[in-house]
Coordinates of C-alpha atoms in Angstrom, one line a residue:
M50 CA 10.4 23.5 5.7
H51 CA 9.0 20.6 6.5
R52 CA 10.1 19.1 9.7
R53 CA 8.7 15.3 9.5
R54 CA 12.2 14.1 9.3
F55 CA 12.7 15.3 13.0
L56 CA 11.0 12.5 14.3
Q57 CA 13.0 10.2 15.4
A58 CA 15.1 12.6 16.7
G59 CA 11.9 13.2 19.0
S60 CA 12.2 10.5 21.4
A61 CA 15.4 11.5 22.6
G62 CA 14.0 14.4 24.7
V63 CA 11.4 12.5 26.3
A64 CA 13.8 9.4 27.0
A65 CA 16.3 11.6 28.7
F66 CA 13.8 13.7 30.7
S67 CA 11.6 10.8 32.0
S68 CA 14.8 9.0 33.5
V69 CA 14.4 9.4 37.0
G70 CA 14.5 5.8 38.6
G71 CA 17.0 5.2 35.9
L72 CA 19.4 7.6 37.2
A73 CA 18.4 6.6 40.9
A74 CA 19.5 3.2 39.8
E75 CA 22.7 3.8 37.6
F76 CA 23.6 6.0 41.0
A77 CA 23.3 3.4 43.7
G78 CA 25.9 2.2 45.6
A79 CA 28.3 5.1 43.7
E80 CA 30.1 7.9 45.3
P81 CA 28.1 10.8 45.4
K82 CA 29.3 13.5 43.0
R83 CA 31.1 16.6 44.4
V84 CA 29.9 19.9 43.3
G85 CA 30.9 23.1 43.6
L86 CA 28.7 26.4 42.8
I87 CA 30.3 29.9 41.1
G88 CA 27.9 32.3 41.6
C89 CA 25.3 31.9 44.5
G90 CA 22.5 34.3 44.2
W91 CA 19.2 33.7 42.5
Y92 CA 19.4 31.1 40.0
G93 CA 23.0 29.6 41.4
K94 CA 20.7 28.2 43.7
A95 CA 17.8 26.9 41.7
D96 CA 20.2 25.1 39.5
L97 CA 22.4 23.8 42.5
F98 CA 19.4 22.7 44.5
R99 CA 17.5 20.9 41.3
L100 CA 20.7 18.7 40.8
V101 CA 20.0 17.9 44.3
Q102 CA 16.5 16.7 43.7
V103 CA 17.9 14.3 41.3
A104 CA 21.0 12.3 42.1
P105 CA 22.7 11.8 45.3
V106 CA 25.3 14.6 44.9
E107 CA 27.7 16.1 48.0
I108 CA 27.5 19.8 47.5
V109 CA 31.4 20.7 48.6
S110 CA 32.3 24.5 47.7
L111 CA 31.0 27.2 47.3
C112 CA 31.9 30.7 46.0
D113 CA 30.6 34.2 46.1
V114 CA 32.1 37.6 46.0
D115 CA 29.2 38.8 48.3
T116 CA 30.0 37.5 51.6
S117 CA 26.0 37.6 52.6
M118 CA 24.9 35.8 49.4
L119 CA 27.9 33.1 50.0
A120 CA 26.4 32.6 54.1
G121 CA 23.6 32.3 53.4
A122 CA 24.0 30.0 50.2
A123 CA 26.0 27.9 52.5
E124 CA 23.0 27.5 55.2
M125 CA 20.7 26.4 52.4
A126 CA 23.2 24.1 51.3
A127 CA 23.4 22.5 54.4
A128 CA 19.7 22.0 55.2
R129 CA 19.3 20.6 51.7
Q130 CA 21.7 18.1 51.2
T131 CA 21.4 14.4 52.8
S132 CA 24.7 14.8 54.9
K133 CA 24.0 18.3 56.4
K134 CA 27.5 18.9 55.9
T135 CA 28.0 23.4 55.5
P136 CA 30.0 23.5 52.4
R137 CA 33.7 25.2 52.4
T138 CA 33.4 28.8 51.0
Y139 CA 35.5 30.8 49.1
A140 CA 35.6 34.6 47.8
D141 CA 37.5 33.6 44.6
Y142 CA 37.1 31.0 42.4
R143 CA 40.4 30.4 41.4
E144 CA 40.9 29.5 45.1
M145 CA 37.9 26.5 45.2
L146 CA 39.5 24.8 42.0
K147 CA 42.9 24.6 43.2
E148 CA 41.7 22.1 45.3
Q149 CA 40.9 20.1 41.9
D150 CA 38.2 17.7 44.1
L151 CA 35.0 18.6 42.4
D152 CA 33.2 16.3 39.3
I153 CA 31.0 18.7 38.7
V154 CA 31.0 23.0 39.1
L155 CA 27.8 25.0 38.5
V156 CA 28.9 28.3 36.5
A157 CA 25.6 31.0 37.6
T158 CA 27.8 34.5 37.7
P159 CA 26.7 37.8 36.1
D160 CA 27.2 36.9 32.4
H161 CA 30.4 38.9 32.1
W162 CA 32.1 36.3 34.4
H163 CA 31.0 33.0 32.2
P164 CA 33.7 32.7 29.9
L165 CA 36.9 32.6 32.7
A166 CA 35.3 30.6 35.3
M167 CA 33.9 28.1 33.2
I168 CA 37.3 27.6 31.6
A169 CA 39.4 27.0 34.4
A170 CA 36.4 24.7 35.9
V171 CA 37.2 22.4 32.5
E172 CA 40.8 22.7 33.2
S173 CA 40.8 21.3 37.0
G174 CA 38.9 18.5 35.6
A175 CA 35.6 19.1 36.3
D176 CA 32.3 18.8 34.2
V177 CA 30.2 22.0 33.9
Y178 CA 26.6 23.5 34.0
V179 CA 27.5 27.1 33.0
Q180 CA 24.6 29.5 32.3
K181 CA 23.3 31.0 29.7
P182 CA 24.2 33.3 27.6
I183 CA 27.6 31.8 27.9
S184 CA 29.7 34.6 27.1
V185 CA 29.0 38.4 26.3
D186 CA 31.5 38.2 22.8
V187 CA 31.9 35.7 20.4
A188 CA 35.3 35.2 20.8
E189 CA 35.3 34.1 24.3
G190 CA 32.7 31.4 23.3
Q191 CA 34.6 30.3 20.7
A192 CA 37.5 29.9 23.6
M193 CA 34.9 28.1 25.8
L194 CA 33.7 25.6 22.9
A195 CA 37.2 24.7 22.4
A196 CA 38.2 24.4 25.8
A197 CA 35.8 22.0 26.7
R198 CA 37.0 19.8 23.8
K199 CA 40.3 20.2 24.8
H200 CA 40.1 18.6 28.1
K201 CA 37.5 16.6 27.3
R202 CA 35.0 17.9 29.6
V203 CA 30.9 17.8 29.3
V204 CA 29.2 21.1 29.4
Q205 CA 25.9 21.6 29.4
V206 CA 24.6 24.9 28.8
G207 CA 21.3 25.9 30.9
T208 CA 19.0 26.6 28.0
Q209 CA 16.6 24.5 29.6
R210 CA 14.1 25.0 27.0
R211 CA 15.0 21.6 25.4
S212 CA 14.5 20.0 28.8
T213 CA 10.2 21.5 29.3
P214 CA 8.3 18.4 29.3
H215 CA 6.0 20.4 27.7
I216 CA 8.0 22.1 25.2
I217 CA 9.0 18.5 24.5
E218 CA 5.8 17.1 24.1
A219 CA 5.0 20.0 21.5
R220 CA 7.9 19.3 19.5
D221 CA 7.1 15.6 19.3
R222 CA 3.4 15.7 18.9
I223 CA 2.9 18.7 16.5
I224 CA 6.2 19.4 14.6
N225 CA 7.4 16.3 14.3
E226 CA 4.2 15.1 13.2
D227 CA 4.1 17.3 10.6
K228 CA 1.3 19.0 11.7
L229 CA 2.4 22.7 11.0
G230 CA 3.3 21.3 7.2
K231 CA 5.2 23.8 5.7
I232 CA 7.2 26.5 7.8
G233 CA 7.4 29.6 6.5
L234 CA 7.9 32.1 9.4
V235 CA 8.7 31.9 13.3
E236 CA 8.3 34.4 15.6
I237 CA 10.2 35.0 18.8
Y238 CA 9.4 37.4 21.8
C239 CA 9.3 38.7 25.0
Y240 CA 7.1 41.5 26.2
Y241 CA 8.0 41.2 30.1
H242 CA 8.5 44.7 31.8
M243 CA 12.0 43.5 32.9
R244 CA 14.3 46.5 32.0
A245 CA 15.6 48.4 35.5
K246 CA 13.5 51.9 35.9
G247 CA 15.2 54.9 37.6
N248 CA 18.0 57.0 37.9
P249 CA 19.2 56.2 41.5
P250 CA 22.5 57.9 42.8
D251 CA 26.0 56.0 42.5
T252 CA 27.0 54.9 46.1
A253 CA 29.7 52.8 47.8
P254 CA 29.2 49.4 47.4
P255 CA 27.8 47.9 50.4
E256 CA 30.4 46.3 53.0
S257 CA 29.8 42.6 52.0
L258 CA 30.3 43.1 48.2
D259 CA 33.7 43.0 46.7
Y260 CA 33.0 45.2 44.1
E261 CA 36.2 45.3 42.2
M262 CA 36.3 41.4 42.0
W263 CA 32.2 41.3 40.7
T264 CA 33.3 43.3 38.1
G265 CA 36.3 41.4 36.8
P266 CA 36.9 41.6 33.4
A267 CA 34.0 44.1 32.7
P268 CA 34.8 47.9 32.2
M269 CA 34.8 49.5 35.6
R270 CA 31.2 51.8 36.8
P271 CA 30.8 53.1 39.6
Y272 CA 28.5 50.9 41.6
N273 CA 24.6 51.5 42.0
A274 CA 21.9 49.6 43.8
L275 CA 20.1 48.7 40.3
V276 CA 23.3 46.3 39.3
H277 CA 23.3 44.1 42.1
P278 CA 21.5 42.0 42.8
R279 CA 20.3 40.3 39.9
R280 CA 20.0 43.7 37.9
W281 CA 22.9 44.0 36.6
R282 CA 21.3 42.5 32.3
S283 CA 20.0 45.9 32.5
F284 CA 23.3 47.5 31.6
T285 CA 25.5 46.2 28.5
E286 CA 29.0 46.5 30.7
Y287 CA 27.7 43.2 32.0
G288 CA 25.6 41.3 29.4
N289 CA 23.8 40.9 26.2
G290 CA 20.7 43.2 26.9
I291 CA 17.3 41.2 26.6
V292 CA 18.2 40.1 23.2
G293 CA 21.0 38.2 25.4
D294 CA 18.9 37.3 28.5
M295 CA 15.6 36.1 26.7
C296 CA 15.9 35.9 23.0
I297 CA 18.8 33.4 23.4
H298 CA 16.0 31.1 25.4
M299 CA 14.1 31.1 22.4
L300 CA 16.0 31.3 19.8
D301 CA 18.0 27.9 21.2
M302 CA 14.5 26.1 22.1
V303 CA 13.3 27.2 18.1
R304 CA 17.0 25.9 16.4
W305 CA 16.4 22.5 18.7
M306 CA 12.5 22.2 17.4
L307 CA 13.2 22.7 14.0
G308 CA 17.1 20.9 13.7
L309 CA 18.6 24.3 12.6
G310 CA 22.3 24.9 12.8
W311 CA 23.7 28.8 12.3
P312 CA 21.7 31.9 11.0
K313 CA 23.3 32.7 7.8
R314 CA 22.4 37.0 7.7
I315 CA 21.4 38.6 11.3
S316 CA 20.0 42.3 10.9
S317 CA 18.3 44.1 13.9
A318 CA 17.1 47.6 14.7
G319 CA 15.9 49.5 18.0
G320 CA 17.1 51.0 21.0
I321 CA 15.9 53.3 23.7
L322 CA 13.1 54.5 22.0
L323 CA 10.7 54.9 25.4
D324 CA 12.2 55.1 29.1
K325 CA 15.2 57.5 28.2
Q326 CA 15.3 58.7 31.5
S327 CA 16.8 55.5 33.3
K328 CA 20.2 54.9 34.3
A329 CA 19.6 51.7 32.1
N330 CA 21.9 51.5 29.0
I331 CA 19.9 48.1 26.9
P332 CA 18.1 48.8 24.6
D333 CA 13.6 48.8 25.5
T334 CA 12.7 48.1 22.3
Q335 CA 14.4 45.6 19.8
T336 CA 13.5 43.5 16.8
A337 CA 16.4 41.2 14.7
T338 CA 15.7 38.8 12.3
F339 CA 17.8 35.5 12.1
E340 CA 17.8 34.6 8.4
F341 CA 17.9 30.2 8.1
N342 CA 17.8 30.1 4.5
D343 CA 14.4 30.1 3.7
L344 CA 13.4 30.0 7.3
P345 CA 13.5 33.9 9.2
V346 CA 12.9 33.7 12.5
I347 CA 12.0 37.3 14.0
W348 CA 12.8 38.3 17.5
Q349 CA 11.1 41.3 19.4
H350 CA 11.1 42.8 22.9
R351 CA 9.3 45.8 24.3
T352 CA 9.6 46.6 28.1
W353 CA 6.8 48.9 28.0
G354 CA 2.8 48.3 26.5
H355 CA 0.9 45.2 26.9
A356 CA 2.0 41.7 25.1
A357 CA 0.7 40.9 21.6
D358 CA -0.8 37.7 23.2
P359 CA -1.1 38.2 26.9
K360 CA -1.0 34.3 27.6
Y361 CA 2.1 34.2 25.9
P362 CA 4.0 37.4 26.8
W363 CA 7.3 35.0 26.4
G364 CA 7.6 32.6 23.5
A365 CA 7.8 31.3 20.3
T366 CA 4.7 31.3 17.4
F367 CA 5.4 28.6 14.4
Y368 CA 3.8 29.6 11.2
G369 CA 3.3 26.6 9.1
D370 CA 0.6 26.2 6.0
K371 CA -1.3 23.7 7.8
G372 CA -1.6 25.7 11.3
T373 CA 0.3 27.4 13.9
L374 CA 2.0 26.4 17.2
K375 CA 2.7 28.9 20.4
V376 CA 4.8 28.1 22.7
G377 CA 5.3 29.1 25.8
L378 CA 6.8 28.4 29.9
Q379 CA 3.0 27.8 30.5
S380 CA 1.2 25.8 28.1
Y381 CA 1.3 25.9 23.9
D382 CA -1.6 25.5 21.9
F383 CA -2.0 23.9 18.0
T384 CA -4.6 26.3 15.6
P385 CA -5.2 24.4 12.7
M386 CA -6.1 25.4 9.6
G387 CA -9.9 24.5 8.5
Q388 CA -11.5 21.5 10.0
G389 CA -8.9 19.8 12.5
K390 CA -8.7 19.9 16.3
P391 CA -7.2 22.6 18.2
I392 CA -4.4 20.9 20.7
H393 CA -3.2 22.3 24.0
G394 CA -0.8 21.5 26.6
D395 CA 0.0 22.6 29.9
V396 CA 3.3 22.8 32.1
V397 CA 3.5 20.3 34.9
M398 CA 4.9 22.0 37.5
E399 CA 5.8 18.6 39.9
L400 CA 4.8 20.0 43.4
D401 CA 3.6 17.6 44.7
Q402 CA 6.7 15.1 43.9
Y403 CA 8.9 18.0 45.2
P404 CA 7.1 19.6 48.0
E405 CA 10.3 22.0 48.7
D406 CA 9.6 23.7 45.5
R407 CA 6.7 25.0 46.9
T408 CA 8.2 27.1 49.7
E409 CA 11.7 27.7 48.2
K410 CA 12.3 31.5 48.4
D411 CA 12.1 33.0 44.7
L412 CA 12.2 29.9 42.8
E413 CA 10.4 30.0 39.7
T414 CA 8.1 26.7 40.3
H415 CA 6.8 26.3 36.5
V416 CA 10.4 26.4 35.5
A417 CA 11.9 23.5 38.3
P418 CA 11.0 20.8 36.3
A419 CA 12.5 22.1 32.9
I420 CA 15.9 22.3 35.4
R421 CA 15.7 19.0 37.0
G422 CA 14.8 17.5 32.8
H423 CA 17.9 19.6 32.4
M424 CA 20.4 18.0 35.0
Q425 CA 19.2 14.7 34.5
D426 CA 20.1 15.2 30.9
F427 CA 23.4 16.7 32.2
L428 CA 24.2 13.9 34.4
K429 CA 23.5 11.2 31.7
A430 CA 26.3 12.8 29.4
I431 CA 28.4 12.9 32.5
G432 CA 27.9 9.0 32.6
T433 CA 28.5 8.1 28.9
R434 CA 30.8 11.0 28.1
G435 CA 28.3 11.8 25.4
K436 CA 27.3 15.5 24.5
P437 CA 23.9 16.7 26.7
V438 CA 21.3 18.3 24.9
A439 CA 22.5 21.7 25.4
D440 CA 25.8 21.0 24.8
I441 CA 28.5 23.8 24.6
E442 CA 28.8 24.2 20.6
Q443 CA 24.6 24.1 20.9
G444 CA 25.3 27.4 23.6
Y445 CA 28.1 29.1 21.7
I446 CA 25.6 29.3 18.4
S447 CA 22.4 30.6 19.8
T448 CA 24.7 33.2 22.2
A449 CA 26.9 34.2 19.3
S450 CA 23.8 34.9 17.1
C451 CA 22.4 37.1 20.2
I452 CA 25.2 38.4 20.2
L453 CA 25.6 39.4 16.5
A454 CA 22.0 41.2 16.6
N455 CA 23.3 43.6 18.8
N456 CA 26.2 43.8 17.0
A457 CA 24.1 44.1 13.6
L458 CA 21.9 47.1 15.7
R459 CA 25.0 48.6 16.8
L460 CA 26.2 48.8 13.0
G461 CA 23.4 49.6 11.2
R462 CA 23.9 47.0 8.9
T463 CA 23.2 43.2 8.1
L464 CA 25.6 41.0 9.2
A465 CA 26.4 37.8 7.0
W466 CA 28.1 35.1 9.1
D467 CA 30.3 32.2 7.7
E468 CA 30.3 29.6 10.5
Q469 CA 33.4 27.8 9.4
A470 CA 35.4 31.0 9.9
G471 CA 34.1 32.2 12.6
R472 CA 33.8 35.5 11.0
V473 CA 31.6 38.1 9.6
V474 CA 31.7 37.8 5.6
G475 CA 34.1 41.0 4.3
D476 CA 33.3 42.9 7.1
D477 CA 36.2 44.3 9.2
Q478 CA 34.4 46.7 11.2
A479 CA 31.8 43.7 12.6
N480 CA 34.6 41.7 13.0
A481 CA 36.3 44.0 15.5
L482 CA 33.5 43.3 18.0
L483 CA 33.7 40.0 18.0
S484 CA 36.2 40.5 21.1
R485 CA 35.8 43.1 23.7
P486 CA 38.4 44.8 25.4
Y487 CA 39.2 43.1 29.1
R488 CA 40.0 45.2 32.1
Q489 CA 43.5 44.7 33.6
P490 CA 44.4 43.0 34.9
W491 CA 42.3 40.2 33.4
I492 CA 43.4 38.7 30.4
H493 CA 40.7 37.5 27.3
P494 CA 41.0 33.9 26.6

């Protein structure tokens, strides 16, 4: 699988990323885009304030089911935006969208809320930036793609590895210049100890949290401090585990770097093999194989033990007959076979250009440039009414592939995917898992 044919396509990502000045010129004299955010937690604010950094937008509306989180976000938004106006605040995204006065909506809720919020936002006439994974079942993703196309809205998915400067460089400099030769295997992995530990007692939810609305269409569990805020990813009721949270980034990155579409066959193995005492119910150990014709892409995560390479605890390794490429969030390294010269690249964090990154609470400073680049690409697509680099269709493919891996683990067998039909080939039991029941009164899209 030689990759020289992607060379010409490679310049597109660099152009999108290096367009700060161009965007400033485009927005000069224009009315600021009116922005709303649904989900004002950690990553919602990270996305919102990166958008503020690259375009003269006005933060008009904020929505969250936690009043404390919402108030804090409103205060931060007023301080960060040029107008210093405090945004309107809402406890229900439907009330926010009824105003129909937003140009852009960011969706950064827990995963189980992404589909309903994103579909409602495009129906209201807004363009949308939705966090990954786009959904917790495959049918939701199909409905989200259909809604974006029906309403002719630009939808960017938060798989920002496609807009990470040093990763764009690795693609263009190594893969597109055919330094790897024929690629026979890609390994993707995450060894972070990120699964919630412990088994604290269930309690009443905090007074600031509307737990009924927070749960929404997901199965109702007793409230537990492990769930809110931020650690809900450790429960299958609200997301797709570490495969849905971390594998999707690396699988999507590999698909983009190599120009891959859907995997043909997906298998997975693993489970809760080590930490059996925790209340968390997602696998602590899992492998998954995504078969793209003659190229297997193999995922592994462990929430225990050492990383295979401490320098690359979360990343991808491309094995070619001319060399090996490792890509992570902090750097990339190319090691040639034979006498060639190794090539190394590092993340550039842009702290001098954006000094507020230094003090923003909980911001991943090494990821901020990627989010900015992703927002720039999103804004350019809005301007042209074209598809952004992480268009909703690409987000659907990467999300659904990860969900199918979890379903393969659950069923204990390999699944063959028919991308035209949007179904698993010859497997009624697997197809029954493409849509999960919603809790009343919420209706599955």
